Coordinates of C-alpha atoms in Angstrom, one line a residue:
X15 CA 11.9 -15.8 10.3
X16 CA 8.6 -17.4 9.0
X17 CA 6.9 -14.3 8.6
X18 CA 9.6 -13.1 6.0
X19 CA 7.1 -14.6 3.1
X20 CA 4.5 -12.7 4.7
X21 CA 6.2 -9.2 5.0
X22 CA 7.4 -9.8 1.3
X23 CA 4.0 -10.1 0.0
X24 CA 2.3 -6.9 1.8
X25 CA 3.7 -3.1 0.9
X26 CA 4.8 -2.3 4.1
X27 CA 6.0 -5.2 4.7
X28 CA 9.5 -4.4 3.4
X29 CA 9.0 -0.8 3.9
X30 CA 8.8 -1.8 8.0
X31 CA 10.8 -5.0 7.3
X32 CA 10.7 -5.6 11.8
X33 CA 9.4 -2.1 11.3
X34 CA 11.6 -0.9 8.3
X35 CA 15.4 -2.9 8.6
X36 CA 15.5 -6.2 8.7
X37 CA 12.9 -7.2 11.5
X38 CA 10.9 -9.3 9.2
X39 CA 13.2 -11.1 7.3
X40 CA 16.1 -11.9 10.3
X41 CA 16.8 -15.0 10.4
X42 CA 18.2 -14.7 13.8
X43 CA 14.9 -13.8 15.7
X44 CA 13.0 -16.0 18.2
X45 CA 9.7 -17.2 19.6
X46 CA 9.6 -13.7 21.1
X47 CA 7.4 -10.7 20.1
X48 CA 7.9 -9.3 16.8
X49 CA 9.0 -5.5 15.9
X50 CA 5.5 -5.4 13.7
X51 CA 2.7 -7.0 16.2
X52 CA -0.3 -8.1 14.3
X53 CA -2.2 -5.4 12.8
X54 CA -5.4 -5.2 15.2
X55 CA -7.6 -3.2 13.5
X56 CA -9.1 0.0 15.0
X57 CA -13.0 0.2 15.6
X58 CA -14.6 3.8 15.7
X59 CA -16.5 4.4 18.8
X60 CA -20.2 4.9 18.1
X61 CA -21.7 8.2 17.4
X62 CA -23.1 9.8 20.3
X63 CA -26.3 11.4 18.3
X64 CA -29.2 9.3 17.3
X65 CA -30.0 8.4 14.5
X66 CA -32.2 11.3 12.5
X67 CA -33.8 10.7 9.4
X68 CA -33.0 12.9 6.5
X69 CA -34.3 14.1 3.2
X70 CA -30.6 12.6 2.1
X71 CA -31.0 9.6 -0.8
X72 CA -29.7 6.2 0.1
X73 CA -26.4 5.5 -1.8
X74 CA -27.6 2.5 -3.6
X75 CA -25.4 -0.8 -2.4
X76 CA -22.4 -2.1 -4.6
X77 CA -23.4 -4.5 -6.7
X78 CA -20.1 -5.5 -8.1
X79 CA -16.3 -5.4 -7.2
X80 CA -15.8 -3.7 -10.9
X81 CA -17.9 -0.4 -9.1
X82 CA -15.1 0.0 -7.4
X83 CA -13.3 1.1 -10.2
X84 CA -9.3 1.6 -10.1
X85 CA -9.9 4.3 -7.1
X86 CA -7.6 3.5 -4.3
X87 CA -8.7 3.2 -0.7
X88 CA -9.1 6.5 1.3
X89 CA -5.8 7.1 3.2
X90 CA -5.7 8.2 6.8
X91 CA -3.8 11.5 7.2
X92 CA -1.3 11.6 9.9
X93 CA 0.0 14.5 12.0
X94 CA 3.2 13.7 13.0
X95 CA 4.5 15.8 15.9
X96 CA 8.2 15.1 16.8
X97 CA 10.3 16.1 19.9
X98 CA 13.6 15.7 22.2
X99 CA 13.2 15.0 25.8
X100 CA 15.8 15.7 27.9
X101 CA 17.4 13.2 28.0
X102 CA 18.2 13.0 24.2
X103 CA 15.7 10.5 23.1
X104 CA 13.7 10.9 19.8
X105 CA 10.1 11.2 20.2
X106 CA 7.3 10.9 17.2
X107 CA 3.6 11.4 18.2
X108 CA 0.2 11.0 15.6
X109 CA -2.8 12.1 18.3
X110 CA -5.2 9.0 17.5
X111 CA -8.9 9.9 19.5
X112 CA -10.6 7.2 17.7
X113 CA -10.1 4.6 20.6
X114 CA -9.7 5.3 24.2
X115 CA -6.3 4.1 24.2
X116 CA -2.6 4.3 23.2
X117 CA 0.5 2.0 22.0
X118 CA 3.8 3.2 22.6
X119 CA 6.8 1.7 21.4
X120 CA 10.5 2.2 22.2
X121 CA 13.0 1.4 19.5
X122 CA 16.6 1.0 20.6
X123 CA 20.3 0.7 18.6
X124 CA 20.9 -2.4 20.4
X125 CA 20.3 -5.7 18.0
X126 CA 22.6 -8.2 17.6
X127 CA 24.1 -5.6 15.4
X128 CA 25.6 -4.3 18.6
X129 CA 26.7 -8.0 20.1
X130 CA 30.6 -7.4 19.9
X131 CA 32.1 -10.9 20.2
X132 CA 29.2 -12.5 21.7
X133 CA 26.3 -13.5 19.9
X134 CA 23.1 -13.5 21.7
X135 CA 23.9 -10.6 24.2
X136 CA 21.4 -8.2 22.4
X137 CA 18.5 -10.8 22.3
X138 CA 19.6 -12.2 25.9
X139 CA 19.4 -8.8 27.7
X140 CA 16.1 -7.9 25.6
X141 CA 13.8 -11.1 26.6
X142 CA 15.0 -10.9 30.2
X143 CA 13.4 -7.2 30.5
X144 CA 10.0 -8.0 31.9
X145 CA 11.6 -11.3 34.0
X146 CA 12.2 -9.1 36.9
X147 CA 12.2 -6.1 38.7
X148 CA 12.8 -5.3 42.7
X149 CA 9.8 -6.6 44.6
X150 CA 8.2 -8.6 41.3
X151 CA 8.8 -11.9 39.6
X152 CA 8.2 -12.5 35.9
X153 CA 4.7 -13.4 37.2
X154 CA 3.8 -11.0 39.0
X155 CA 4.9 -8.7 35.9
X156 CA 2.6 -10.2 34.1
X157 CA -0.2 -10.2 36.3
X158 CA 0.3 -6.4 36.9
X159 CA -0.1 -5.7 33.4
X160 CA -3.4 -7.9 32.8
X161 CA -4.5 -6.5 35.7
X162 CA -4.4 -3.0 34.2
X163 CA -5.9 -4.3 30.7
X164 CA -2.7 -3.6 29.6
X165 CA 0.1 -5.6 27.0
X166 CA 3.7 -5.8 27.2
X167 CA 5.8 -7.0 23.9
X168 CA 9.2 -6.9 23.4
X169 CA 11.7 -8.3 20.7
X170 CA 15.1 -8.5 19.5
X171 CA 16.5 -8.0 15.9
X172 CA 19.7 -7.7 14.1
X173 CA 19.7 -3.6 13.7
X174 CA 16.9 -2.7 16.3
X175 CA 15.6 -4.0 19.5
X176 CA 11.5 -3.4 20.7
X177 CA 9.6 -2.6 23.8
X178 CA 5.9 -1.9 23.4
X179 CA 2.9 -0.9 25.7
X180 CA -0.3 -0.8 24.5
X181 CA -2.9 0.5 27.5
X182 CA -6.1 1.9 28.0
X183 CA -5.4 6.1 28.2
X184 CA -7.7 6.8 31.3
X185 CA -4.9 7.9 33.9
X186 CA -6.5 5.4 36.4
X187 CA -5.1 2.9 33.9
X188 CA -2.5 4.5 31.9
X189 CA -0.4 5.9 35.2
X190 CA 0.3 2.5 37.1
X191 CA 0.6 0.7 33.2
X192 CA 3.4 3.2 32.4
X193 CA 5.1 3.1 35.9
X194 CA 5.1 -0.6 36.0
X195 CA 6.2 -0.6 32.4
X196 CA 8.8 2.0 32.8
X197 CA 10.5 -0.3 35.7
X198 CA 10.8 -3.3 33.6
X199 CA 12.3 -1.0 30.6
X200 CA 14.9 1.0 33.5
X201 CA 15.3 -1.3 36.5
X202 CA 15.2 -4.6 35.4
X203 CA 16.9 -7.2 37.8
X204 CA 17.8 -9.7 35.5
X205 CA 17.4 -12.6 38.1
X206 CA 19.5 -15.6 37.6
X207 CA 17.0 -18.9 36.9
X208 CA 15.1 -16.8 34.5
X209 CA 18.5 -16.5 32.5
X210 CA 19.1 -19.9 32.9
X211 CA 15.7 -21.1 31.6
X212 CA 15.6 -18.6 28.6
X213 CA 19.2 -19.9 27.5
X214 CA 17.9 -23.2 27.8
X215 CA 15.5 -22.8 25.5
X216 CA 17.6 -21.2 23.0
X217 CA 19.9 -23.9 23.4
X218 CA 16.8 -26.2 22.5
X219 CA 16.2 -24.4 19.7
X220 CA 19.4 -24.8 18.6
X221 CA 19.2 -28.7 18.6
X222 CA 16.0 -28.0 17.0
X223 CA 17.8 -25.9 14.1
X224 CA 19.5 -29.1 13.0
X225 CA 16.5 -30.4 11.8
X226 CA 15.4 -28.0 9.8
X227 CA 17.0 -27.2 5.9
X228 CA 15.5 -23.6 5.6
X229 CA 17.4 -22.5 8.7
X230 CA 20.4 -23.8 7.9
X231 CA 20.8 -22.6 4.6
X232 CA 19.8 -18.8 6.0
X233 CA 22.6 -19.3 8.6
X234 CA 25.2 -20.3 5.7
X235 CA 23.5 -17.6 3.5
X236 CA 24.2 -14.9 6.3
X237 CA 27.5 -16.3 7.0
X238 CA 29.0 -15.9 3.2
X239 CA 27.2 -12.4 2.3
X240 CA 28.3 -10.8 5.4
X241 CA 31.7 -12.7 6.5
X242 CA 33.4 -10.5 9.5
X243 CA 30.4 -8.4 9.6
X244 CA 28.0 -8.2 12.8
X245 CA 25.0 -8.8 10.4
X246 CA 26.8 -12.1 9.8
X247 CA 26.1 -14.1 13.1
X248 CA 22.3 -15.0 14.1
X249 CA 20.9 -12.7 16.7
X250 CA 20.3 -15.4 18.9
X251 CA 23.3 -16.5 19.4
X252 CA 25.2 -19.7 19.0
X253 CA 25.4 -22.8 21.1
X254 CA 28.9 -22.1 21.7
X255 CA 28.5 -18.4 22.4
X256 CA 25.1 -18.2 24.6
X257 CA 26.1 -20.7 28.0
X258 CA 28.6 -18.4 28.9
X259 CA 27.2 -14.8 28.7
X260 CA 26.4 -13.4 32.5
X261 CA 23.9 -11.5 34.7
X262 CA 27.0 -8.7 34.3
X263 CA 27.0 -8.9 30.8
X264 CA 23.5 -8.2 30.7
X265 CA 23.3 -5.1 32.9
X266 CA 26.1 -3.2 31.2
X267 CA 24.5 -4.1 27.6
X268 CA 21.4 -2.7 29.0
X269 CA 23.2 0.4 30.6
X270 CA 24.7 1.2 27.4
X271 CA 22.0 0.2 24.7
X272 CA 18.9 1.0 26.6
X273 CA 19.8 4.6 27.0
X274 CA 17.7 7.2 26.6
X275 CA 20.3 8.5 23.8
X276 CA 19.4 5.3 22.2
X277 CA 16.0 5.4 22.1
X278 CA 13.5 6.3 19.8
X279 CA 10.2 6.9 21.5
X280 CA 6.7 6.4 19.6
X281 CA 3.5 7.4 20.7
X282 CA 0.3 6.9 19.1
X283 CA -3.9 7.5 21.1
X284 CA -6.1 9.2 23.0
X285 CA -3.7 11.7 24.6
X286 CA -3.3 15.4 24.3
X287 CA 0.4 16.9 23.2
X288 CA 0.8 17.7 26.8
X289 CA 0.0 14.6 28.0
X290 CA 2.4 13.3 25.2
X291 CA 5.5 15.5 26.7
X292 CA 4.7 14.0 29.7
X293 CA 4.4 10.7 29.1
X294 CA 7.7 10.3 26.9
X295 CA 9.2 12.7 29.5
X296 CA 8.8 9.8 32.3
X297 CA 9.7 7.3 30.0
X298 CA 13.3 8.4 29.0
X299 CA 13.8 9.5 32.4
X300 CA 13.0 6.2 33.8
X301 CA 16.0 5.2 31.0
X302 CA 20.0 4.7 32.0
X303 CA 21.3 8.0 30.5
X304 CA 24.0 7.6 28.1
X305 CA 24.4 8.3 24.1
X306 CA 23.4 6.8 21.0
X307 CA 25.6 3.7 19.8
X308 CA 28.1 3.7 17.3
X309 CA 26.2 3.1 13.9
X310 CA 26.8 0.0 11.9
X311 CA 29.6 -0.1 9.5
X312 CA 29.1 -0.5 5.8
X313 CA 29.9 -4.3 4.5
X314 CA 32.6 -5.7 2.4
X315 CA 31.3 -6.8 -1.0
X316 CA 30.8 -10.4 -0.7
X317 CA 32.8 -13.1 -3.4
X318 CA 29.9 -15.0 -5.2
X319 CA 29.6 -18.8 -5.4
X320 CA 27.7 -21.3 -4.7
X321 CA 27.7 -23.4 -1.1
X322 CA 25.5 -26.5 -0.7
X323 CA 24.4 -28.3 2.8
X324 CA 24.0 -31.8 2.4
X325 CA 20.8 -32.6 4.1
X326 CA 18.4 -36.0 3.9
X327 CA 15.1 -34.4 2.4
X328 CA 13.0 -34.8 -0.9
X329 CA 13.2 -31.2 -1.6
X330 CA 15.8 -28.7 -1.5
X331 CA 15.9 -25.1 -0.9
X332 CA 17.5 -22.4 -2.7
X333 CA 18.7 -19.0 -1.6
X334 CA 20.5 -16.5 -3.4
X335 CA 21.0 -13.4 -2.4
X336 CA 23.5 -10.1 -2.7
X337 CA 24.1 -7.1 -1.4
X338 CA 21.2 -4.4 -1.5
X339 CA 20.8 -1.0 0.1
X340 CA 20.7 0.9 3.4
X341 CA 17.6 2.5 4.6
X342 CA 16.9 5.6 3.5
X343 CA 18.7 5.2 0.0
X344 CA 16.9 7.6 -2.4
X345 CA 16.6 4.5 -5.0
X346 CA 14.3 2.9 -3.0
X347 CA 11.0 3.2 -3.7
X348 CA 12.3 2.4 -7.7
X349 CA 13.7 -0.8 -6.5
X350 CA 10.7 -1.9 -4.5
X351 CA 8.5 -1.3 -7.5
X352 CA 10.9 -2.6 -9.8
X353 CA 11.1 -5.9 -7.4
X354 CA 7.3 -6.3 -6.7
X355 CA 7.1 -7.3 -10.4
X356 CA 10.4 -9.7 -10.4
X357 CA 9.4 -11.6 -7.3
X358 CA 7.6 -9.4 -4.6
X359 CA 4.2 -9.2 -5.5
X360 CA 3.1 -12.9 -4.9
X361 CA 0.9 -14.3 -7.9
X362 CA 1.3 -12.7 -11.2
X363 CA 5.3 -11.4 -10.7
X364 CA 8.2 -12.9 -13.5
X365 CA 9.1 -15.7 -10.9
X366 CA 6.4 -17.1 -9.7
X367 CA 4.6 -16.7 -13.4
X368 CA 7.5 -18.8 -14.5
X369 CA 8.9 -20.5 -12.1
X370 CA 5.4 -22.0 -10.5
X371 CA 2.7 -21.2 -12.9
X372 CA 4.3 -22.1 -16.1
X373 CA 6.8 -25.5 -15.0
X374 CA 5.4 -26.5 -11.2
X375 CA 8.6 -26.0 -10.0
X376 CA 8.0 -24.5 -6.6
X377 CA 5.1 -24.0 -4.2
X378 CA 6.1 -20.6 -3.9
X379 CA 9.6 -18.2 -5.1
X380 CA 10.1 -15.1 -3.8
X381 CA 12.4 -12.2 -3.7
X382 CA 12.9 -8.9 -2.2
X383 CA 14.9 -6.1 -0.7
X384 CA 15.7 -5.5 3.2
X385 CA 17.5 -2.5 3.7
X386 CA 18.9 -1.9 7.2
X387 CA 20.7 1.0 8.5
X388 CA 24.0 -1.0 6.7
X389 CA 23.3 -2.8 3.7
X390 CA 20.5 -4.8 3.5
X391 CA 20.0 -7.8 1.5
X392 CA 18.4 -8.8 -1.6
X393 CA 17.2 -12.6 -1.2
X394 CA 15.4 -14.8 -3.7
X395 CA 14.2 -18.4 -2.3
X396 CA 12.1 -20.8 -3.2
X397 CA 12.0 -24.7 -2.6
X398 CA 11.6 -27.5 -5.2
X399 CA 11.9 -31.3 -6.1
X400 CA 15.7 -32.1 -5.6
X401 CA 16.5 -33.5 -8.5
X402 CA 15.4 -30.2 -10.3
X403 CA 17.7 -27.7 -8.2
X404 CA 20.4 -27.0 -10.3
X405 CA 17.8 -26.6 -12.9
X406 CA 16.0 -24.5 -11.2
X407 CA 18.8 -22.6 -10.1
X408 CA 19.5 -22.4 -13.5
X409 CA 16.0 -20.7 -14.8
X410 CA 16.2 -18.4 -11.7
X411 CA 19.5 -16.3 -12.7
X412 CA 18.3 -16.7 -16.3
X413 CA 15.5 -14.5 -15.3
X414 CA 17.4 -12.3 -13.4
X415 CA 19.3 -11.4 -16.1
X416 CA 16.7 -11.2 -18.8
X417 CA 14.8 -8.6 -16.3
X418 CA 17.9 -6.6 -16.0
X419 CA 18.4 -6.7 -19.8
X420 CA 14.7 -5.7 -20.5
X421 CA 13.5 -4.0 -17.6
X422 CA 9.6 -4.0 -16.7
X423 CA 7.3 -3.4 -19.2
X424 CA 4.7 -0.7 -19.3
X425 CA 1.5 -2.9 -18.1
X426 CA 3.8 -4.5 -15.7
X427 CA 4.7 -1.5 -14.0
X428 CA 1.3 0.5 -14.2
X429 CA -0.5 -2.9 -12.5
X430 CA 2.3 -2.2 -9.4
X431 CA 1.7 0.9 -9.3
X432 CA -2.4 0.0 -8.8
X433 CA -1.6 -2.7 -6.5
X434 CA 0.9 -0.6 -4.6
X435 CA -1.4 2.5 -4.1
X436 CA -4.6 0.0 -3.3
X437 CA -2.5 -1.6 -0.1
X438 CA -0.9 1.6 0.8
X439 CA -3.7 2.7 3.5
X440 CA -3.2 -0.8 5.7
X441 CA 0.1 0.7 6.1
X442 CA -1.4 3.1 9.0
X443 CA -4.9 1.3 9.4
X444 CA -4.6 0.9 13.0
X445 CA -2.7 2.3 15.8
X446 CA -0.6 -0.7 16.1
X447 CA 0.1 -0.1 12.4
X448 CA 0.9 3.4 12.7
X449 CA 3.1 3.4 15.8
X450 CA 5.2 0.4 14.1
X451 CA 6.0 3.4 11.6
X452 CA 6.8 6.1 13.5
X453 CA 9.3 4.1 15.5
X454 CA 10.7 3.0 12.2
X455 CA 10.7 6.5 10.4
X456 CA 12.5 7.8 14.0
X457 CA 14.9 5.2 14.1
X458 CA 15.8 5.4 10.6
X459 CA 15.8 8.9 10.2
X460 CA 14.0 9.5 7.8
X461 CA 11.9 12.5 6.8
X462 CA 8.3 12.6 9.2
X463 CA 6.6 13.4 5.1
X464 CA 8.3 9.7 4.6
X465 CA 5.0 7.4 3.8
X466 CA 3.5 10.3 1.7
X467 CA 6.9 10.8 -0.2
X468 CA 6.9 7.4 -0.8
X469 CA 3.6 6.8 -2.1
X470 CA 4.7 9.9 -4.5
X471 CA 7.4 8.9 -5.9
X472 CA 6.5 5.4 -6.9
X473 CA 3.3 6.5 -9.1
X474 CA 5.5 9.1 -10.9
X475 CA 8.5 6.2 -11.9
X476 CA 8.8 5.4 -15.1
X477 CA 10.1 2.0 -17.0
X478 CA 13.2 3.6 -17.4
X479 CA 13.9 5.0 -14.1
X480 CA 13.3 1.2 -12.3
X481 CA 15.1 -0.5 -15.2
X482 CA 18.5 1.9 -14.2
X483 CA 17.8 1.3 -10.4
X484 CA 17.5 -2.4 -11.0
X485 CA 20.6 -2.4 -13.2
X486 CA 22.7 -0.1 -10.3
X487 CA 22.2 -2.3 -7.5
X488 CA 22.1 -5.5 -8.8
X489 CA 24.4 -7.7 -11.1
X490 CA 23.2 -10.8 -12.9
X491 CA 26.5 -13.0 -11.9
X492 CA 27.3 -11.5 -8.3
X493 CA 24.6 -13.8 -6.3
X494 CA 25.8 -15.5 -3.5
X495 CA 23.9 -18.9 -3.4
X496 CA 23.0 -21.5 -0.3
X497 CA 20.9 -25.1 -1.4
X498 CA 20.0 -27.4 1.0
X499 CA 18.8 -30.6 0.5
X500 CA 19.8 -34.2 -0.7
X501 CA 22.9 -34.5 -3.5
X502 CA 21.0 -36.8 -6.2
X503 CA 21.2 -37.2 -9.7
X504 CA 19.7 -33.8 -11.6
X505 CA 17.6 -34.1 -14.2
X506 CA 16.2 -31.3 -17.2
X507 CA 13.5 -29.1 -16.4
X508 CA 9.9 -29.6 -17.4
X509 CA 9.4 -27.5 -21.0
X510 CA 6.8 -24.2 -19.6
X511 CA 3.4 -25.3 -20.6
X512 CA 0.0 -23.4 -19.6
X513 CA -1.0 -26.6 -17.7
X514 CA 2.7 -28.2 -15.9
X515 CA 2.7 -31.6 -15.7
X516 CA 3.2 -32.1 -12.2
X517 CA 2.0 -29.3 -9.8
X518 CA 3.8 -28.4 -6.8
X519 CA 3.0 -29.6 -3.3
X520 CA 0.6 -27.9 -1.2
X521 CA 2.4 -27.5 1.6
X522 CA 6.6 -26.6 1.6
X523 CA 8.7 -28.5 3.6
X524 CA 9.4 -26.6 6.9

């Protein structure tokens, strides 16, 4: 997806990864509504006391950024409350009475992880959710919601799918939001010419697909890491595979995967614990009952080599990847420091410093792990000139290996640590943030002390303890490896220098 750069670059980013998993680095999502919505950040409501004046000193106003000293930004506390409805849903609750409001987000085992033998059923039966229900178009859907100041998302990944409602908590607002909402989630009609329409445009992009290098060396990429497993295909399908899927198809997906034994239920406002149980209590009841999905099985080590696409373009892109972890893996938070000073942590990282900074190679390399409820990847990419690929390809496993042989050093990994605990309070700055990781924490299992736990363990790691997690998960010559791009004649790198000859181009292509 194109917010994978993104996600790699922010803590939570890869903690979440769609929410945690692989929501923001699948390359088989859509146009439709991400598992993370953009962060909207929450505004107090006003004090209702005037203003008195007080004996109290004036702080006196910063001056200068270096004030600010190596203090990390206050972090906002969360009281986690967690449940079972009766149904057998999961639910996970923060009361939130800064805003008079509440987002609540479903999170369902039913991504393309759970497509069987056809690709695109998962995302197919997810986008059609709100495109009809008895008595209301996809219009009128829409209309209901706005109406009610109210917003609908939804989205489909390879381990997960999303339904969100965000809606002012006044029961004038929040009671016809919810009973709307909870139709579309439990009733949907699935009416034939929106079906139609939606697999034409997937079919356009598709064509579109063709056109486009990046893509098509993260199909291939997918392809050879995963082989015969269901994180192989793209969740949205395949040309071949999305004409024929049916209105019947898409009901008994959503019978089975839209159960309320599926479901992981997070709630986040301006509502009381009652009016919690109450709310989640309608919700799963408005679900199909049935039991959680099978889980996903655990991949076949990949065989490592290198696969090229021939494509007409003046630069190529590079992909290499292996195996990584599941979520929840108790090397985790030693392999996302160790990784935010390889490749993860933008500017100042061993890839870009060398890669960019030092020979102009790239516009931008970066590298990271996504662990899913199977094993995730580990992915490095990057694009430069062609005729420097193999190259370049070169100088990227040559770092590789030197970081596994060394290991970070001691500035390297006390500057993460800064950086890490610095960014660490966007990760529940608003509601929006905060709900994206309960439904993550719920439908990962994890522990409800996870962000906390986290945060812990990374600022007691030492160089040792990443260098060993580094070394356990990842081998310097097991990479599988996807270029795309034009097959020209190489030539040597450009020596490092402070000031490289030729600086990248502003803008990548695609």
């Amino acid at each position: 997806m194109s917010d994978c750069k993104a996600l790699r670059n922010g803590l939570f980013g890869l903690l979440l990864a769609a929410g945690f998993g692989l929501a923001g680095c699948d390359e088989g999502s859509t146009a439709l509504p991400q598992p993370g919505e953009p962060a909207k950040q929450d505004v107090a409501r006003e004090a209702t006391q005037p203003a008195v004046p007080t004996a109290t000193p004036e702080k006196p106003r910063l001056e200068s950024l270096a004030e600010l000293g190596d203090q990390p930004l206050a972090r906002r506390k969360l009281d986690i409350q967690s449940w079972q409805t009766a149904e057998g849903a999961k639910v996970l609750f923060v009361e939130a009475r800064e805003l008079p409001m509440f987002d609540l987000r479903l999170t369902f085992s039913a991504g393309s992880s759970q497509d069987g033998d056809v690709p695109g059923l998962a995302l197919l039966t997810n986008a059609m959710l709100n495109e009809g229900v008895e008595g209301k178009d996809v219009g009128a859907i829409a209309r209901g919601f706005e109406g009610l100041g109210a917003d609908f998302g939804n989205g489909s990944y390879r381990d997960m799918a999303v339904v969100s409602l965000r809606s002012l908590s006044a029961p004038d607002k929040r009671e016809p939001a919810l009973a709307l909402f909870n139709q579309v989630i439990g009733q949907p009609s699935f009416p034939e010419n929106s079906l139609q329409r939606i697999k034409n445009q997937l079919l356009a992009g598709f064509e579109f697909q063709k056109q486009n290098p990046g893509k098509l060396a993260s199909l291939e990429l997918f392809e050879q890491l995963y082989g015969d497993h269901p994180y192989a295909h793209p969740s949205e399908g395949t040309p071949e595979s999305v004409p024929a899927i049916s209105v019947e198809q898409l009901r008994d997906f959503h019978a089975r995967a839209y159960a309320a034994g599926n479901a992981v239920i997070a709630l986040v406002g301006d509502l009381s614990r009652e009016e919690a149980e109450a709310l989640a209590a309608g919700v799963s009841a408005a679900l199909p009952e049935g039991p959680a999905l099978p889980t996903t099985p655990t991949p076949e080590a990949p065989v490592a080599g290198k696969h090229h696409i021939d494509f007409p373009s003046n630069q190529s892109h590079l992909m290499l990847a292996q195996l990584g972890i599941p979520r929840g893996h108790p090397d985790y938070a030693a392999l996302y420091l160790g990784n935010q000073i390889l490749g993860g942590g933008g500017f100042g990282t061993r890839l870009m410093e060398e890669v960019r900074e030092k020979r102009g190679l790239t516009y931008g390399i970066y590298s990271g792990f996504s662990p899913m409820r199977a094993e995730g990847p580990f992915m490095i990419s990057m694009q430069t000139r062609a005729e420097l690929t193999d190259g370049a390809l070169d100088l990227v496993q040559q770092l590789v290996r030197d970081y596994l042989a060394e290991g970070p050093t001691e500035a390297e990994l006390e500057r993460s640590k800064r950086e890490i605990a610095g960014s660490f309070p966007l990760s529940t700055a608003s509601n929006a943030d905060i709900v994206g990781q309960l439904g993550s924490i719920g439908f990962y299992d994890l522990p409800l002390t996870y962000l906390e736990d986290f945060m812990g363990e990374v600022q007691t790691l030492t160089v040792e303890q990443v260098k060993t997690a580094m070394n356990k998960h990842l081998q310097q010559d097991a990479f599988v490896i996807v270029t795309a791009g034009p097959s020209v004649e190489q030539q040597p790198l450009p020596p490092p220098t402070d000031k490289p000859a030729e600086q990248p181009s502003g803008v990548p292509e695609h």
